[in-house]
Tab-separated table of C-alpha atoms in Angstrom:
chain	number	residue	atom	x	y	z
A	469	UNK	CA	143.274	35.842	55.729
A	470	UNK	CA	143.025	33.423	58.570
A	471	UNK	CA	144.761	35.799	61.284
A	472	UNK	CA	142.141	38.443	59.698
A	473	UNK	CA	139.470	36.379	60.722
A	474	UNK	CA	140.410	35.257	64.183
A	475	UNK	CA	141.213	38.764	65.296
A	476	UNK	CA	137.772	39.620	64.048
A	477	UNK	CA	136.592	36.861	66.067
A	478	UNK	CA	138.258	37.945	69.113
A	479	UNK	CA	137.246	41.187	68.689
A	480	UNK	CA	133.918	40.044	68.690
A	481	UNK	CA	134.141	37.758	71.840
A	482	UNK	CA	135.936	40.852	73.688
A	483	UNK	CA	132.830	42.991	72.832
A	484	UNK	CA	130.033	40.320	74.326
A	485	UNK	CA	131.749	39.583	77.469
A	486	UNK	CA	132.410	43.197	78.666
A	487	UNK	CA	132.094	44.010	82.381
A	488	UNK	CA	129.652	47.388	83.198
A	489	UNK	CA	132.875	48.009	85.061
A	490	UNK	CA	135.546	47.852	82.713
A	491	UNK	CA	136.862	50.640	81.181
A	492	UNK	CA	137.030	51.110	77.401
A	493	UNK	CA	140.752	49.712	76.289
A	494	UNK	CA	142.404	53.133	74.620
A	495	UNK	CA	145.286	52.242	72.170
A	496	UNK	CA	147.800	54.929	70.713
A	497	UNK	CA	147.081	55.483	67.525
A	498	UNK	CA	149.454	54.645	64.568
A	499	UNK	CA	150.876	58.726	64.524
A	500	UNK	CA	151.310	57.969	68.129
A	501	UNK	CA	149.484	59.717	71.357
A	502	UNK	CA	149.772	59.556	74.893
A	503	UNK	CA	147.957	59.355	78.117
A	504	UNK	CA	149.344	61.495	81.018
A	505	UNK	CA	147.322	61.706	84.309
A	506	UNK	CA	148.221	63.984	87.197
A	507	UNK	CA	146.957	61.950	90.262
A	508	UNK	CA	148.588	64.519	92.703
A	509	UNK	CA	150.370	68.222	92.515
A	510	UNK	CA	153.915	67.763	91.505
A	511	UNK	CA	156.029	68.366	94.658
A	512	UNK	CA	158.119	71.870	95.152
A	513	UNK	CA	161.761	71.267	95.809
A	514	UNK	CA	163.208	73.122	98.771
A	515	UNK	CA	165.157	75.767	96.342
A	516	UNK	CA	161.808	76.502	94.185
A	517	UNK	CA	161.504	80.176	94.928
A	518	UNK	CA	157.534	80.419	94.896
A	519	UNK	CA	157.275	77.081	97.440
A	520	UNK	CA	156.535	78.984	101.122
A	521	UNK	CA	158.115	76.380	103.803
A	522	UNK	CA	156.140	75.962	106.626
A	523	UNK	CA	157.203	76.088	109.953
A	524	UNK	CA	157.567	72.993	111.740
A	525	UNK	CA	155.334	72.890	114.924
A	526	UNK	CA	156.785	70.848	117.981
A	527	UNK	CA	154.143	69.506	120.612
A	528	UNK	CA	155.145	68.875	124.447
A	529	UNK	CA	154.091	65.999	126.307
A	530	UNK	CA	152.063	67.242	129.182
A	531	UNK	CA	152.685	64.533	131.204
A	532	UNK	CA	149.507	64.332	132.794
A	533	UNK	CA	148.604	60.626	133.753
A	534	UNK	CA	145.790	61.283	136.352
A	535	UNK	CA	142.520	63.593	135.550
A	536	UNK	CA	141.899	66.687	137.040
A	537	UNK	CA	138.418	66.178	137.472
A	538	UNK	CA	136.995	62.882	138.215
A	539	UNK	CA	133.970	61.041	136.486
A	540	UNK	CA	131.449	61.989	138.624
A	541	UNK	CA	129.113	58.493	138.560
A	542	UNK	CA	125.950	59.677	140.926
A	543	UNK	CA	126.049	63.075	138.612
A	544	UNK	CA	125.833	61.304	135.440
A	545	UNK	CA	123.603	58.853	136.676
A	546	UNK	CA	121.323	61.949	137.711
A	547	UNK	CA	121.300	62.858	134.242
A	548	UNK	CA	120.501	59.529	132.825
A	549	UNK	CA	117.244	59.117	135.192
A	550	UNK	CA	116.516	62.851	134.417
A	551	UNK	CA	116.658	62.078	130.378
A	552	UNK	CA	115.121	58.922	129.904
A	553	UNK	CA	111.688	59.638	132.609
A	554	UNK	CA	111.113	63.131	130.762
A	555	UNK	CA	110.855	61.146	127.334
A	556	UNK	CA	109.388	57.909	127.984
A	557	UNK	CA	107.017	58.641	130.701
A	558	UNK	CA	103.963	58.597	128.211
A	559	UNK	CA	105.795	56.676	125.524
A	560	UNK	CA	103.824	53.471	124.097
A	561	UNK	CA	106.508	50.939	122.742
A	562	UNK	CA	106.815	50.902	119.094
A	563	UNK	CA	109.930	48.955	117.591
A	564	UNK	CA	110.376	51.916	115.056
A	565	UNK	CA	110.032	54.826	116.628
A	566	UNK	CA	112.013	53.190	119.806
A	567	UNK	CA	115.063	52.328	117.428
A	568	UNK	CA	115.076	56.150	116.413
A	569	UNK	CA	114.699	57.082	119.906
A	570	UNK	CA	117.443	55.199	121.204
A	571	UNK	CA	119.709	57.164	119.130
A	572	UNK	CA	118.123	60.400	120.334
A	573	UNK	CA	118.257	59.898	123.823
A	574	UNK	CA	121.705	58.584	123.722
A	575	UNK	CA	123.071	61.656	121.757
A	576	UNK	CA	121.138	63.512	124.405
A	577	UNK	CA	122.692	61.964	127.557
A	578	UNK	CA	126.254	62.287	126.093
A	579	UNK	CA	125.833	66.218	125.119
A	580	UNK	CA	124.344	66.864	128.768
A	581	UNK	CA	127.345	64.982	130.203
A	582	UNK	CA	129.881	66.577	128.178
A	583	UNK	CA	128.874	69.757	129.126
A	584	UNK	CA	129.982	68.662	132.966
A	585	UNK	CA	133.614	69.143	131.391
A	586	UNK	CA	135.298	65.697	132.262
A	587	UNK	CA	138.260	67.365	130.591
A	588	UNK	CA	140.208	64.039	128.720
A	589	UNK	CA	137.583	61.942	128.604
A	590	UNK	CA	135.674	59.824	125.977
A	591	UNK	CA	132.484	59.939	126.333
A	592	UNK	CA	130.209	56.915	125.164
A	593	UNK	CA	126.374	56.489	125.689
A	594	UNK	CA	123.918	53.781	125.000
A	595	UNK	CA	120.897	53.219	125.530
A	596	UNK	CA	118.469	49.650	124.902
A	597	UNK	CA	114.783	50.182	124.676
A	598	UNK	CA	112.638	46.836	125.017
A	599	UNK	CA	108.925	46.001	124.767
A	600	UNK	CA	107.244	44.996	128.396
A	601	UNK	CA	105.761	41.395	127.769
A	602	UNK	CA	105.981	39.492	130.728
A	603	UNK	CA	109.520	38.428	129.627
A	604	UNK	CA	113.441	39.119	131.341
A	605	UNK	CA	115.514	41.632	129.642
A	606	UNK	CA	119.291	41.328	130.884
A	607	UNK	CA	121.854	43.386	128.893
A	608	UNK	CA	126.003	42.815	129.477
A	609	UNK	CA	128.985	44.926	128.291
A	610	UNK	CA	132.592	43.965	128.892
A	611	UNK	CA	135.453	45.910	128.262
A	612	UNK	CA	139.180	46.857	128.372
A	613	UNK	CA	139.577	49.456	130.512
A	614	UNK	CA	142.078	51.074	133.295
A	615	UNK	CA	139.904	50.801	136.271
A	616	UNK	CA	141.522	53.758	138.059
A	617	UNK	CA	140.267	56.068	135.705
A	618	UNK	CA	137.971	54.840	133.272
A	619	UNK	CA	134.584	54.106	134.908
A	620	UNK	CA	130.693	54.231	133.740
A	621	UNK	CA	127.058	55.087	135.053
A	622	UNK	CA	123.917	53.350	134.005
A	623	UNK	CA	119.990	53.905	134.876
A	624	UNK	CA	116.862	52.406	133.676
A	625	UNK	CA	113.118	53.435	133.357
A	626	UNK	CA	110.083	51.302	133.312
A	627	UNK	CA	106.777	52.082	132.106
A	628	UNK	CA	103.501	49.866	131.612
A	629	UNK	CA	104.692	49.256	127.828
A	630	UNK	CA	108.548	49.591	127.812
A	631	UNK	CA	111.839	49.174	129.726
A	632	UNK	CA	114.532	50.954	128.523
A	633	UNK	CA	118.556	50.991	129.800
A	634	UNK	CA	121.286	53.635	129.256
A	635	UNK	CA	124.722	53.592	129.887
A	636	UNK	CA	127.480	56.177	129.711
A	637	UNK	CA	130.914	55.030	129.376
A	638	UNK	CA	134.280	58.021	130.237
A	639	UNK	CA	137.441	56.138	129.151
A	640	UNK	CA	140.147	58.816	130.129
A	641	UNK	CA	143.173	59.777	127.266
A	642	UNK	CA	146.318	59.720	128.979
């Protein structure tokens, strides 16, 4: 009678302190069940008549250390003047609409140089968009880089309401 009564009271303590992410406990019954769970497709063996083998591709090395084309800086830096003065000219500074547009322009600036096909290169653009009033804006990057390939270009724009930076990073794959 006494066990009786302190399982019903554990029971009853299991059922008030339940987590909203715990999983219902599931016990085999008395007759006996079970619980089978196929996390993955069983694996063919190599003599399983129906399992195709595939054929096992081997990649060279091109052994290319230096880029054929070189980041062009005064190019790129073209391109970033180009970008930013055909969107901001006009543009009032508005901390909302200047955090979406930094996105925007830097998407924009990395598809225009990508298309100069820097073949091997990452590409990597950002752009800062600050509100003109009467204080300094200074803006600092440091990175780990080979200098006799990797290399960047940056611009900047000024208006009466905003100053705005962009900078394109090409870090070549060897």
């Amino acid at each position: 009678m006494a066990n009786a009564k302190k399982s019903q009271m554990m029971s009853k303590a299991l059922l008030q302190r339940s987590s909203v992410f715990e999983l219902p406990l599931h016990r085999p019954g008395p007759c006996g069940s079970s619980i089978t769970s196929f996390a993955c497709e069983p694996k063919h063996s190599d003599h399983d008549p129906h399992h195709r083998q595939q054929k096992k591709v081997q990649f060279e090395n091109t052994y290319r250390m230096e880029p054929e084309t070189r980041f062009k800086i005064e190019t790129v830096q073209e391109i970033i003047r180009e970008v930013l003065q055909e969107n901001l000219k006009d543009k009032m500074y508005d901390p909302i609409d200047c955090s979406l547009l930094c996105k925007d322009l830097a998407q924009e600036i990395k598809v225009k140089v990508k298309a100069l096909g820097f073949a091997r290169y990452k590409i990597i653009s950002y752009v800062t968009i600050g509100e003109k009033k009467e204080q300094g804006m200074r803006c600092g990057s440091r990175n780990i880089w080979d200098a006799s390939r990797d290399n960047f270009a940056s611009g900047n724009f000024e208006n009466t309401s905003l100053c705005a930076m962009a900078t394109v990073y090409a870090i070549y794959y060897e």
